[in-house]
Amino acid sequence: MNFELNESQEMIAQMVRDFAEKEIKPNRNTWDETEHFPLDVMKKMGDLGLLGIYIPEEYGGSGFGYFEYVTALIELGKVCGGVGLSVAAHNSLCTGHIFYHGSEEQKQKYLPKLASGEWIGAWGLTEPNTGSDAMRMKTTAVKDGDDWIINGAKNWITHGLSGDVAVVLVRTGELLDSNGITAFIIEKGMPGFSAVKIKDKLGVRASETAELIFDNVRVPAENAIGEAGQGFRQAMKVLDGGRISIAALSCGIARGAYEASVQYAKEREQFGKPISQFQAISFKLADMATQVEAAELLTYQAAYAKNNHLPVTKLGAFAKYYASEISVTCGNEAVQIMGGYGYTKEYPAEKYLRDAKLMTIGEGTSEIQKLVISREILK
């Protein structure tokens, strides 16, 4: 197996580094402090091809695979977890759902706008009272002639306010029926469709989060993705791929925390020498380096399976579970290594820790990943 980055990965990594250094790093603390979603920066990333990385060129995408996608998210995560999360959600969830499960007409209509960044995408599964227990969702769609009427609410939705289009999972059948959920494409501006921003998050504050509200929203039948009742199975497959993106972002956050710690440990002196020369600190760095390498290998293994159309459920859960947990560990250790400075916003450690925590929650908590893994290994 070749562990070296391919030519496309090298190119994308350098492009993202340069972009992040110029457009993201100087602003990340301000965006974090004000909970500002940098829509203009998202549009610029669309121009670079980062909002349709694995979408084929025929639909306006970059035509790369998951290796390149993972590479881009790692580089973004090293600088800002919030911006990285927005790119991951746009690609893996909304755009990915339409690409993998939409009709040809839906792909032609929506993918070019999403891949270019002209439109920003959202994806709605979670509700105020149903997170992992998705089959108890209360948002419903009832057939009315050739249309569907949607009522209910979705919560914790990335780009819920600024998104131009959202793929939303709603109940069209009986409660607890896995064949009773359907995915619909909802466009911004449809009567009865609104959103409210969720404020005061712990981390990833540059990524917009909102509650979606549906009040008798009339949706044409052609906006349903696939046949009625297929939505839950579609969502599970979308999440399999999405978890790889969260694993990649986790790797980036962890690596960012590790690299910042190495730099600080070399420069900070105590008792007449750099603190990197003390075993207590050097061993922390050794643990962090090992954990980041292991997480990246798990993530690229899952990306390999995705690229080659192999089963990804277990491998994606492996990667997402481990990478998200070690991102928190590395963020915590970075704060510890930097001491009092690590506890201030003058240094990046505390932001890495805050951003990392969501990685253990979003797109399936660590506990859900263990449930998925245990079911897979005990089949």
mmCIF file of C-alpha atoms in Angstrom:
data_model
loop_
_atom_site.group_PDB
_atom_site.id
_atom_site.type_symbol
_atom_site.label_atom_id
_atom_site.label_comp_id
_atom_site.label_asym_id
_atom_site.label_seq_id
_atom_site.Cartn_x
_atom_site.Cartn_y
_atom_site.Cartn_z
ATOM 1 C CA MET A 1 0.000 0.000 0.000
ATOM 2 C CA ASN A 2 1.297 3.441 -0.908
ATOM 3 C CA PHE A 3 1.005 5.858 2.018
ATOM 4 C CA GLU A 4 2.278 8.897 0.133
ATOM 5 C CA LEU A 5 -0.069 11.676 -0.935
ATOM 6 C CA ASN A 6 -0.878 11.512 -4.632
ATOM 7 C CA GLU A 7 -0.229 14.441 -6.935
ATOM 8 C CA SER A 8 -3.785 15.732 -6.625
ATOM 9 C CA GLN A 9 -3.633 15.592 -2.842
ATOM 10 C CA GLU A 10 -0.346 17.490 -2.778
ATOM 11 C CA MET A 11 -1.834 20.152 -5.029
ATOM 12 C CA ILE A 12 -5.025 20.493 -2.994
ATOM 13 C CA ALA A 13 -3.142 20.517 0.322
ATOM 14 C CA GLN A 14 -0.940 23.388 -0.815
ATOM 15 C CA MET A 15 -3.870 25.280 -2.309
ATOM 16 C CA VAL A 16 -5.883 24.987 0.916
ATOM 17 C CA ARG A 17 -2.873 25.956 3.049
ATOM 18 C CA ASP A 18 -2.304 29.083 0.992
ATOM 19 C CA PHE A 19 -5.988 29.993 1.013
ATOM 20 C CA ALA A 20 -6.369 29.366 4.745
ATOM 21 C CA GLU A 21 -3.272 31.410 5.570
ATOM 22 C CA LYS A 22 -4.615 34.375 3.613
ATOM 23 C CA GLU A 23 -8.389 34.226 4.029
ATOM 24 C CA ILE A 24 -9.134 32.254 7.208
ATOM 25 C CA LYS A 25 -6.332 32.457 9.782
ATOM 26 C CA PRO A 26 -6.328 36.282 10.115
ATOM 27 C CA ASN A 27 -10.089 36.280 10.767
ATOM 28 C CA ARG A 28 -10.749 33.074 12.691
ATOM 29 C CA ASN A 29 -10.719 34.628 16.168
ATOM 30 C CA THR A 30 -13.084 37.427 15.119
ATOM 31 C CA TRP A 31 -15.465 34.972 13.482
ATOM 32 C CA ASP A 32 -15.310 32.783 16.577
ATOM 33 C CA GLU A 33 -15.947 35.683 18.922
ATOM 34 C CA THR A 34 -18.896 37.098 16.930
ATOM 35 C CA GLU A 35 -20.278 33.751 15.676
ATOM 36 C CA HIS A 36 -19.971 35.073 12.137
ATOM 37 C CA PHE A 37 -20.500 32.681 9.234
ATOM 38 C CA PRO A 38 -18.100 33.872 6.467
ATOM 39 C CA LEU A 39 -20.388 33.335 3.498
ATOM 40 C CA ASP A 40 -18.051 35.285 1.226
ATOM 41 C CA VAL A 41 -15.196 32.924 2.081
ATOM 42 C CA MET A 42 -17.428 29.918 1.377
ATOM 43 C CA LYS A 43 -18.165 31.378 -2.069
ATOM 44 C CA LYS A 44 -14.426 31.763 -2.692
ATOM 45 C CA MET A 45 -13.899 28.126 -1.757
ATOM 46 C CA GLY A 46 -16.570 27.291 -4.302
ATOM 47 C CA ASP A 47 -14.476 29.093 -6.909
ATOM 48 C CA LEU A 48 -11.531 26.878 -5.898
ATOM 49 C CA GLY A 49 -13.596 23.718 -6.373
ATOM 50 C CA LEU A 50 -13.734 22.837 -2.672
ATOM 51 C CA LEU A 51 -17.550 22.721 -2.504
ATOM 52 C CA GLY A 52 -17.887 19.941 -5.052
ATOM 53 C CA ILE A 53 -14.645 18.018 -4.596
ATOM 54 C CA TYR A 54 -15.953 14.550 -5.458
ATOM 55 C CA ILE A 55 -18.779 15.680 -7.743
ATOM 56 C CA PRO A 56 -18.030 14.714 -11.385
ATOM 57 C CA GLU A 57 -17.068 17.470 -13.784
ATOM 58 C CA GLU A 58 -20.227 16.867 -15.809
ATOM 59 C CA TYR A 59 -22.191 18.312 -12.869
ATOM 60 C CA GLY A 60 -19.796 21.193 -12.301
ATOM 61 C CA GLY A 61 -17.639 19.498 -9.672
ATOM 62 C CA SER A 62 -13.896 18.958 -9.355
ATOM 63 C CA GLY A 63 -14.091 15.250 -10.162
ATOM 64 C CA PHE A 64 -11.731 14.082 -7.413
ATOM 65 C CA GLY A 65 -12.220 11.285 -4.875
ATOM 66 C CA TYR A 66 -12.325 10.909 -1.116
ATOM 67 C CA PHE A 67 -8.524 11.025 -0.719
ATOM 68 C CA GLU A 68 -8.521 14.594 -2.010
ATOM 69 C CA TYR A 69 -11.622 15.411 0.027
ATOM 70 C CA VAL A 70 -10.028 14.131 3.238
ATOM 71 C CA THR A 71 -6.829 16.040 2.491
ATOM 72 C CA ALA A 72 -8.704 19.326 2.068
ATOM 73 C CA LEU A 73 -10.634 18.887 5.318
ATOM 74 C CA ILE A 74 -7.492 18.048 7.286
ATOM 75 C CA GLU A 75 -5.860 21.250 6.066
ATOM 76 C CA LEU A 76 -8.962 23.316 6.901
ATOM 77 C CA GLY A 77 -9.271 21.710 10.320
ATOM 78 C CA LYS A 78 -5.698 22.688 11.175
ATOM 79 C CA VAL A 79 -6.722 26.335 10.842
ATOM 80 C CA CYS A 80 -10.437 26.580 11.727
ATOM 81 C CA GLY A 81 -12.804 23.791 12.690
ATOM 82 C CA GLY A 82 -15.841 25.980 12.054
ATOM 83 C CA VAL A 83 -15.002 26.693 8.415
ATOM 84 C CA GLY A 84 -13.993 23.068 7.954
ATOM 85 C CA LEU A 85 -17.329 21.878 9.334
ATOM 86 C CA SER A 86 -19.224 24.066 6.866
ATOM 87 C CA VAL A 87 -17.280 22.610 3.941
ATOM 88 C CA ALA A 88 -17.842 19.070 5.241
ATOM 89 C CA ALA A 89 -21.586 19.530 5.744
ATOM 90 C CA HIS A 90 -22.060 21.175 2.357
ATOM 91 C CA ASN A 91 -20.172 18.431 0.496
ATOM 92 C CA SER A 92 -21.085 15.258 2.353
ATOM 93 C CA LEU A 93 -24.660 15.900 3.395
ATOM 94 C CA CYS A 94 -26.702 18.146 1.106
ATOM 95 C CA THR A 95 -24.640 17.856 -2.086
ATOM 96 C CA GLY A 96 -23.784 14.221 -1.427
ATOM 97 C CA HIS A 97 -27.395 13.211 -0.818
ATOM 98 C CA ILE A 98 -28.509 14.667 -4.146
ATOM 99 C CA PHE A 99 -25.520 13.218 -5.989
ATOM 100 C CA TYR A 100 -25.860 9.667 -4.666
ATOM 101 C CA HIS A 101 -29.651 9.399 -4.493
ATOM 102 C CA GLY A 102 -31.193 12.136 -6.642
ATOM 103 C CA SER A 103 -32.700 11.760 -10.105
ATOM 104 C CA GLU A 104 -30.811 12.902 -13.177
ATOM 105 C CA GLU A 105 -33.061 15.947 -13.391
ATOM 106 C CA GLN A 106 -32.323 16.837 -9.751
ATOM 107 C CA LYS A 107 -28.590 16.409 -10.289
ATOM 108 C CA GLN A 108 -28.633 18.639 -13.361
ATOM 109 C CA LYS A 109 -30.675 21.281 -11.568
ATOM 110 C CA TYR A 110 -28.902 21.492 -8.212
ATOM 111 C CA LEU A 111 -25.377 20.063 -8.349
ATOM 112 C CA PRO A 112 -23.767 22.710 -10.602
ATOM 113 C CA LYS A 113 -25.003 25.498 -8.311
ATOM 114 C CA LEU A 114 -23.905 23.650 -5.162
ATOM 115 C CA ALA A 115 -20.524 22.568 -6.514
ATOM 116 C CA SER A 116 -19.679 26.083 -7.661
ATOM 117 C CA GLY A 117 -20.698 27.704 -4.385
ATOM 118 C CA GLU A 118 -23.430 29.747 -6.086
ATOM 119 C CA TRP A 119 -25.771 27.959 -3.685
ATOM 120 C CA ILE A 120 -24.962 26.787 -0.159
ATOM 121 C CA GLY A 121 -26.532 23.535 1.007
ATOM 122 C CA ALA A 122 -28.104 22.344 4.256
ATOM 123 C CA TRP A 123 -29.262 18.890 5.399
ATOM 124 C CA GLY A 124 -31.902 18.189 8.013
ATOM 125 C CA LEU A 125 -32.402 14.966 9.962
ATOM 126 C CA THR A 126 -32.208 15.917 13.657
ATOM 127 C CA GLU A 127 -35.217 17.446 15.414
ATOM 128 C CA PRO A 128 -35.595 19.248 18.756
ATOM 129 C CA ASN A 129 -36.668 16.009 20.460
ATOM 130 C CA THR A 130 -35.071 13.365 18.229
ATOM 131 C CA GLY A 131 -31.353 13.120 17.634
ATOM 132 C CA SER A 132 -30.041 9.591 17.199
ATOM 133 C CA ASP A 133 -33.621 8.280 17.553
ATOM 134 C CA ALA A 134 -34.441 9.465 14.042
ATOM 135 C CA MET A 135 -37.349 7.100 13.416
ATOM 136 C CA ARG A 136 -39.399 8.976 16.029
ATOM 137 C CA MET A 137 -39.214 12.203 14.016
ATOM 138 C CA LYS A 138 -42.335 14.345 14.181
ATOM 139 C CA THR A 139 -41.885 16.431 11.038
ATOM 140 C CA THR A 140 -44.401 15.095 8.538
ATOM 141 C CA ALA A 141 -45.270 15.380 4.878
ATOM 142 C CA VAL A 142 -48.839 14.690 3.738
ATOM 143 C CA LYS A 143 -49.774 14.210 0.086
ATOM 144 C CA ASP A 144 -52.064 16.890 -1.368
ATOM 145 C CA GLY A 145 -52.724 16.311 -5.053
ATOM 146 C CA ASP A 146 -49.356 16.393 -6.825
ATOM 147 C CA ASP A 147 -47.684 18.174 -3.903
ATOM 148 C CA TRP A 148 -46.603 17.387 -0.365
ATOM 149 C CA ILE A 149 -47.403 19.589 2.653
ATOM 150 C CA ILE A 150 -44.630 19.616 5.269
ATOM 151 C CA ASN A 151 -45.047 20.615 8.919
ATOM 152 C CA GLY A 152 -42.589 20.417 11.799
ATOM 153 C CA ALA A 153 -39.068 21.514 12.721
ATOM 154 C CA LYS A 154 -35.447 20.414 12.359
ATOM 155 C CA ASN A 155 -32.696 21.395 14.781
ATOM 156 C CA TRP A 156 -28.896 21.825 14.784
ATOM 157 C CA ILE A 157 -28.849 22.341 11.013
ATOM 158 C CA THR A 158 -25.616 23.633 9.490
ATOM 159 C CA HIS A 159 -26.352 26.497 7.046
ATOM 160 C CA GLY A 160 -30.007 26.428 8.064
ATOM 161 C CA LEU A 161 -30.252 30.202 7.765
ATOM 162 C CA SER A 162 -27.924 31.023 4.856
ATOM 163 C CA GLY A 163 -28.466 27.853 2.851
ATOM 164 C CA ASP A 164 -30.158 28.238 -0.521
ATOM 165 C CA VAL A 165 -31.363 24.636 -0.598
ATOM 166 C CA ALA A 166 -31.881 21.976 2.066
ATOM 167 C CA VAL A 167 -32.350 18.231 1.836
ATOM 168 C CA VAL A 168 -34.774 17.359 4.638
ATOM 169 C CA LEU A 169 -35.862 13.965 5.960
ATOM 170 C CA VAL A 170 -39.538 13.856 7.002
ATOM 171 C CA ARG A 171 -42.037 11.199 7.992
ATOM 172 C CA THR A 172 -44.448 10.155 5.251
ATOM 173 C CA GLY A 173 -45.545 6.912 6.911
ATOM 174 C CA GLU A 174 -46.136 5.456 10.357
ATOM 175 C CA LEU A 175 -44.022 6.241 13.409
ATOM 176 C CA LEU A 176 -41.019 3.881 13.820
ATOM 177 C CA ASP A 177 -41.420 2.595 10.253
ATOM 178 C CA SER A 178 -38.030 2.692 8.510
ATOM 179 C CA ASN A 179 -39.950 2.670 5.224
ATOM 180 C CA GLY A 180 -41.994 5.680 6.272
ATOM 181 C CA ILE A 181 -39.401 8.441 5.828
ATOM 182 C CA THR A 182 -38.813 10.448 2.640
ATOM 183 C CA ALA A 183 -36.161 13.008 1.643
ATOM 184 C CA PHE A 184 -37.265 16.276 0.033
ATOM 185 C CA ILE A 185 -35.340 19.134 -1.560
ATOM 186 C CA ILE A 186 -36.538 22.412 -0.044
ATOM 187 C CA GLU A 187 -35.552 25.720 -1.612
ATOM 188 C CA LYS A 188 -35.107 28.937 0.312
ATOM 189 C CA GLY A 189 -38.072 31.220 -0.123
ATOM 190 C CA MET A 190 -40.757 28.535 -0.269
ATOM 191 C CA PRO A 191 -43.794 29.917 1.627
ATOM 192 C CA GLY A 192 -43.894 28.676 5.215
ATOM 193 C CA PHE A 193 -40.191 27.716 5.288
ATOM 194 C CA SER A 194 -38.135 29.731 7.796
ATOM 195 C CA ALA A 195 -35.129 29.402 10.087
ATOM 196 C CA VAL A 196 -33.845 30.731 13.418
ATOM 197 C CA LYS A 197 -30.141 30.971 14.219
ATOM 198 C CA ILE A 198 -28.822 28.976 17.176
ATOM 199 C CA LYS A 199 -26.415 31.115 19.224
ATOM 200 C CA ASP A 200 -23.881 30.725 22.015
ATOM 201 C CA LYS A 201 -22.299 27.474 20.890
ATOM 202 C CA LEU A 202 -19.184 26.188 22.647
ATOM 203 C CA GLY A 203 -17.170 25.758 19.463
ATOM 204 C CA VAL A 204 -17.179 25.725 15.633
ATOM 205 C CA ARG A 205 -18.741 29.156 16.002
ATOM 206 C CA ALA A 206 -17.841 30.244 12.454
ATOM 207 C CA SER A 207 -20.164 27.539 11.142
ATOM 208 C CA GLU A 208 -23.791 28.630 11.071
ATOM 209 C CA THR A 209 -26.302 26.481 12.948
ATOM 210 C CA ALA A 210 -30.064 26.971 12.890
ATOM 211 C CA GLU A 211 -33.489 25.515 13.540
ATOM 212 C CA LEU A 212 -35.605 24.956 10.423
ATOM 213 C CA ILE A 213 -39.345 25.548 10.710
ATOM 214 C CA PHE A 214 -41.961 24.176 8.312
ATOM 215 C CA ASP A 215 -45.435 25.682 8.453
ATOM 216 C CA ASN A 216 -47.579 24.113 5.729
ATOM 217 C CA VAL A 217 -44.717 24.209 3.234
ATOM 218 C CA ARG A 218 -45.988 23.054 -0.148
ATOM 219 C CA VAL A 219 -43.369 21.023 -2.002
ATOM 220 C CA PRO A 220 -43.782 19.681 -5.564
ATOM 221 C CA ALA A 221 -43.677 15.901 -5.930
ATOM 222 C CA GLU A 222 -40.610 16.170 -8.172
ATOM 223 C CA ASN A 223 -38.666 17.493 -5.168
ATOM 224 C CA ALA A 224 -38.838 14.100 -3.458
ATOM 225 C CA ILE A 225 -35.530 12.217 -3.687
ATOM 226 C CA GLY A 226 -36.236 8.676 -4.834
ATOM 227 C CA GLU A 227 -39.456 6.873 -4.062
ATOM 228 C CA ALA A 228 -41.519 7.731 -1.002
ATOM 229 C CA GLY A 229 -40.263 5.787 2.011
ATOM 230 C CA GLN A 230 -36.631 5.460 0.895
ATOM 231 C CA GLY A 231 -35.347 8.408 2.911
ATOM 232 C CA PHE A 232 -34.130 6.594 6.021
ATOM 233 C CA ARG A 233 -31.945 4.156 4.078
ATOM 234 C CA GLN A 234 -30.618 7.045 2.008
ATOM 235 C CA ALA A 235 -29.782 8.998 5.165
ATOM 236 C CA MET A 236 -27.863 6.104 6.695
ATOM 237 C CA LYS A 237 -25.719 5.811 3.561
ATOM 238 C CA VAL A 238 -25.172 9.568 3.484
ATOM 239 C CA LEU A 239 -24.040 9.466 7.119
ATOM 240 C CA ASP A 240 -21.599 6.627 6.357
ATOM 241 C CA GLY A 241 -19.762 8.952 3.984
ATOM 242 C CA GLY A 242 -20.310 12.000 6.163
ATOM 243 C CA ARG A 243 -18.579 10.345 9.083
ATOM 244 C CA ILE A 244 -15.426 10.078 7.005
ATOM 245 C CA SER A 245 -15.522 13.844 6.554
ATOM 246 C CA ILE A 246 -15.913 14.422 10.304
ATOM 247 C CA ALA A 247 -13.026 12.025 10.913
ATOM 248 C CA ALA A 248 -10.903 14.054 8.481
ATOM 249 C CA LEU A 249 -11.866 17.319 10.124
ATOM 250 C CA SER A 250 -11.071 15.781 13.530
ATOM 251 C CA CYS A 251 -7.639 14.785 12.231
ATOM 252 C CA GLY A 252 -7.052 18.351 11.100
ATOM 253 C CA ILE A 253 -8.048 19.830 14.460
ATOM 254 C CA ALA A 254 -5.879 17.287 16.284
ATOM 255 C CA ARG A 255 -2.904 17.946 14.010
ATOM 256 C CA GLY A 256 -3.346 21.689 14.396
ATOM 257 C CA ALA A 257 -3.302 21.332 18.184
ATOM 258 C CA TYR A 258 -0.271 19.055 18.016
ATOM 259 C CA GLU A 259 1.741 21.325 15.704
ATOM 260 C CA ALA A 260 0.935 24.384 17.821
ATOM 261 C CA SER A 261 2.085 22.453 20.901
ATOM 262 C CA VAL A 262 5.377 21.438 19.296
ATOM 263 C CA GLN A 263 6.109 25.018 18.300
ATOM 264 C CA TYR A 264 5.240 26.363 21.751
ATOM 265 C CA ALA A 265 7.247 23.665 23.548
ATOM 266 C CA LYS A 266 10.350 24.519 21.526
ATOM 267 C CA GLU A 267 10.047 28.243 22.224
ATOM 268 C CA ARG A 268 8.839 28.330 25.824
ATOM 269 C CA GLU A 269 11.674 28.160 28.357
ATOM 270 C CA GLN A 270 11.502 27.190 32.017
ATOM 271 C CA PHE A 271 14.336 26.345 34.396
ATOM 272 C CA GLY A 272 16.823 27.498 31.775
ATOM 273 C CA LYS A 273 15.765 25.346 28.824
ATOM 274 C CA PRO A 274 12.871 24.785 26.384
ATOM 275 C CA ILE A 275 10.027 22.830 27.971
ATOM 276 C CA SER A 276 10.237 20.359 25.061
ATOM 277 C CA GLN A 277 13.349 18.984 26.771
ATOM 278 C CA PHE A 278 11.355 17.897 29.811
ATOM 279 C CA GLN A 279 10.134 14.325 29.565
ATOM 280 C CA ALA A 280 6.686 15.236 30.893
ATOM 281 C CA ILE A 281 6.158 17.481 27.867
ATOM 282 C CA SER A 282 8.000 15.429 25.250
ATOM 283 C CA PHE A 283 5.983 12.333 26.159
ATOM 284 C CA LYS A 284 2.761 14.290 25.716
ATOM 285 C CA LEU A 285 3.938 15.311 22.259
ATOM 286 C CA ALA A 286 4.858 11.704 21.458
ATOM 287 C CA ASP A 287 1.371 10.525 22.422
ATOM 288 C CA MET A 288 -0.272 13.270 20.358
ATOM 289 C CA ALA A 289 1.867 12.515 17.305
ATOM 290 C CA THR A 290 1.045 8.801 17.492
ATOM 291 C CA GLN A 291 -2.665 9.415 17.926
ATOM 292 C CA VAL A 292 -2.828 11.810 14.968
ATOM 293 C CA GLU A 293 -1.000 9.365 12.706
ATOM 294 C CA ALA A 294 -3.303 6.507 13.726
ATOM 295 C CA ALA A 295 -6.417 8.620 13.197
ATOM 296 C CA GLU A 296 -5.277 9.703 9.744
ATOM 297 C CA LEU A 297 -4.544 6.103 8.742
ATOM 298 C CA LEU A 298 -8.025 5.016 9.842
ATOM 299 C CA THR A 299 -9.539 7.924 7.944
ATOM 300 C CA TYR A 300 -7.654 7.224 4.717
ATOM 301 C CA GLN A 301 -8.576 3.540 5.035
ATOM 302 C CA ALA A 302 -12.251 4.538 5.106
ATOM 303 C CA ALA A 303 -11.669 6.918 2.185
ATOM 304 C CA TYR A 304 -10.088 4.065 0.214
ATOM 305 C CA ALA A 305 -13.193 1.949 0.777
ATOM 306 C CA LYS A 306 -15.438 4.815 -0.276
ATOM 307 C CA ASN A 307 -13.413 5.438 -3.435
ATOM 308 C CA ASN A 308 -13.577 1.760 -4.378
ATOM 309 C CA HIS A 309 -17.284 1.248 -3.606
ATOM 310 C CA LEU A 310 -16.520 -1.121 -0.721
ATOM 311 C CA PRO A 311 -18.549 -1.337 2.513
ATOM 312 C CA VAL A 312 -17.792 1.750 4.595
ATOM 313 C CA THR A 313 -20.156 1.543 7.564
ATOM 314 C CA LYS A 314 -17.696 -0.079 9.975
ATOM 315 C CA LEU A 315 -14.590 1.658 8.631
ATOM 316 C CA GLY A 316 -16.251 5.075 8.700
ATOM 317 C CA ALA A 317 -17.372 4.489 12.288
ATOM 318 C CA PHE A 318 -13.858 3.350 13.257
ATOM 319 C CA ALA A 319 -12.383 6.540 11.827
ATOM 320 C CA LYS A 320 -15.027 8.937 13.127
ATOM 321 C CA TYR A 321 -15.013 7.475 16.647
ATOM 322 C CA TYR A 322 -11.256 7.377 17.104
ATOM 323 C CA ALA A 323 -10.378 10.609 15.304
ATOM 324 C CA SER A 324 -13.028 12.656 17.095
ATOM 325 C CA GLU A 325 -11.983 11.384 20.507
ATOM 326 C CA ILE A 326 -8.273 12.021 19.962
ATOM 327 C CA SER A 327 -9.024 15.498 18.629
ATOM 328 C CA VAL A 328 -10.452 16.315 22.056
ATOM 329 C CA THR A 329 -7.458 14.666 23.722
ATOM 330 C CA CYS A 330 -4.996 16.642 21.613
ATOM 331 C CA GLY A 331 -6.867 19.884 22.199
ATOM 332 C CA ASN A 332 -6.844 19.248 25.935
ATOM 333 C CA GLU A 333 -3.139 18.399 25.955
ATOM 334 C CA ALA A 334 -2.361 21.516 23.919
ATOM 335 C CA VAL A 335 -4.011 23.655 26.589
ATOM 336 C CA GLN A 336 -2.076 21.797 29.289
ATOM 337 C CA ILE A 337 1.264 22.206 27.526
ATOM 338 C CA MET A 338 0.695 25.936 27.088
ATOM 339 C CA GLY A 339 -0.471 26.334 30.662
ATOM 340 C CA GLY A 340 -1.991 29.712 31.449
ATOM 341 C CA TYR A 341 -1.408 30.904 27.891
ATOM 342 C CA GLY A 342 -3.324 27.902 26.594
ATOM 343 C CA TYR A 343 -6.304 29.046 28.610
ATOM 344 C CA THR A 344 -6.469 32.362 26.743
ATOM 345 C CA LYS A 345 -7.653 33.232 23.252
ATOM 346 C CA GLU A 346 -4.252 34.734 22.487
ATOM 347 C CA TYR A 347 -3.130 31.187 21.679
ATOM 348 C CA PRO A 348 -5.049 28.683 19.513
ATOM 349 C CA ALA A 349 -5.144 25.760 21.954
ATOM 350 C CA GLU A 350 -8.445 26.610 23.635
ATOM 351 C CA LYS A 351 -10.182 26.982 20.267
ATOM 352 C CA TYR A 352 -8.927 23.604 19.096
ATOM 353 C CA LEU A 353 -10.364 22.063 22.247
ATOM 354 C CA ARG A 354 -13.731 23.792 21.877
ATOM 355 C CA ASP A 355 -14.011 22.941 18.172
ATOM 356 C CA ALA A 356 -12.961 19.341 18.770
ATOM 357 C CA LYS A 357 -15.795 18.591 21.174
ATOM 358 C CA LEU A 358 -18.469 18.807 18.484
ATOM 359 C CA MET A 359 -16.643 16.129 16.490
ATOM 360 C CA THR A 360 -17.646 13.587 19.153
ATOM 361 C CA ILE A 361 -21.305 14.635 18.797
ATOM 362 C CA GLY A 362 -22.155 15.612 15.203
ATOM 363 C CA GLU A 363 -23.168 13.010 12.583
ATOM 364 C CA GLY A 364 -23.532 10.380 15.290
ATOM 365 C CA THR A 365 -22.104 10.612 18.802
ATOM 366 C CA SER A 366 -19.148 8.494 19.923
ATOM 367 C CA GLU A 367 -21.653 6.261 21.679
ATOM 368 C CA ILE A 368 -23.562 5.750 18.411
ATOM 369 C CA GLN A 369 -20.284 4.942 16.637
ATOM 370 C CA LYS A 370 -19.596 2.227 19.211
ATOM 371 C CA LEU A 371 -23.107 0.901 18.648
ATOM 372 C CA VAL A 372 -22.500 0.793 14.877
ATOM 373 C CA ILE A 373 -19.108 -0.876 15.311
ATOM 374 C CA SER A 374 -20.383 -3.469 17.763
ATOM 375 C CA ARG A 375 -23.259 -4.395 15.472
ATOM 376 C CA GLU A 376 -20.886 -4.753 12.535
ATOM 377 C CA ILE A 377 -18.338 -6.928 14.335
ATOM 378 C CA LEU A 378 -21.023 -9.124 15.910
ATOM 379 C CA LYS A 379 -22.925 -9.862 12.693
#
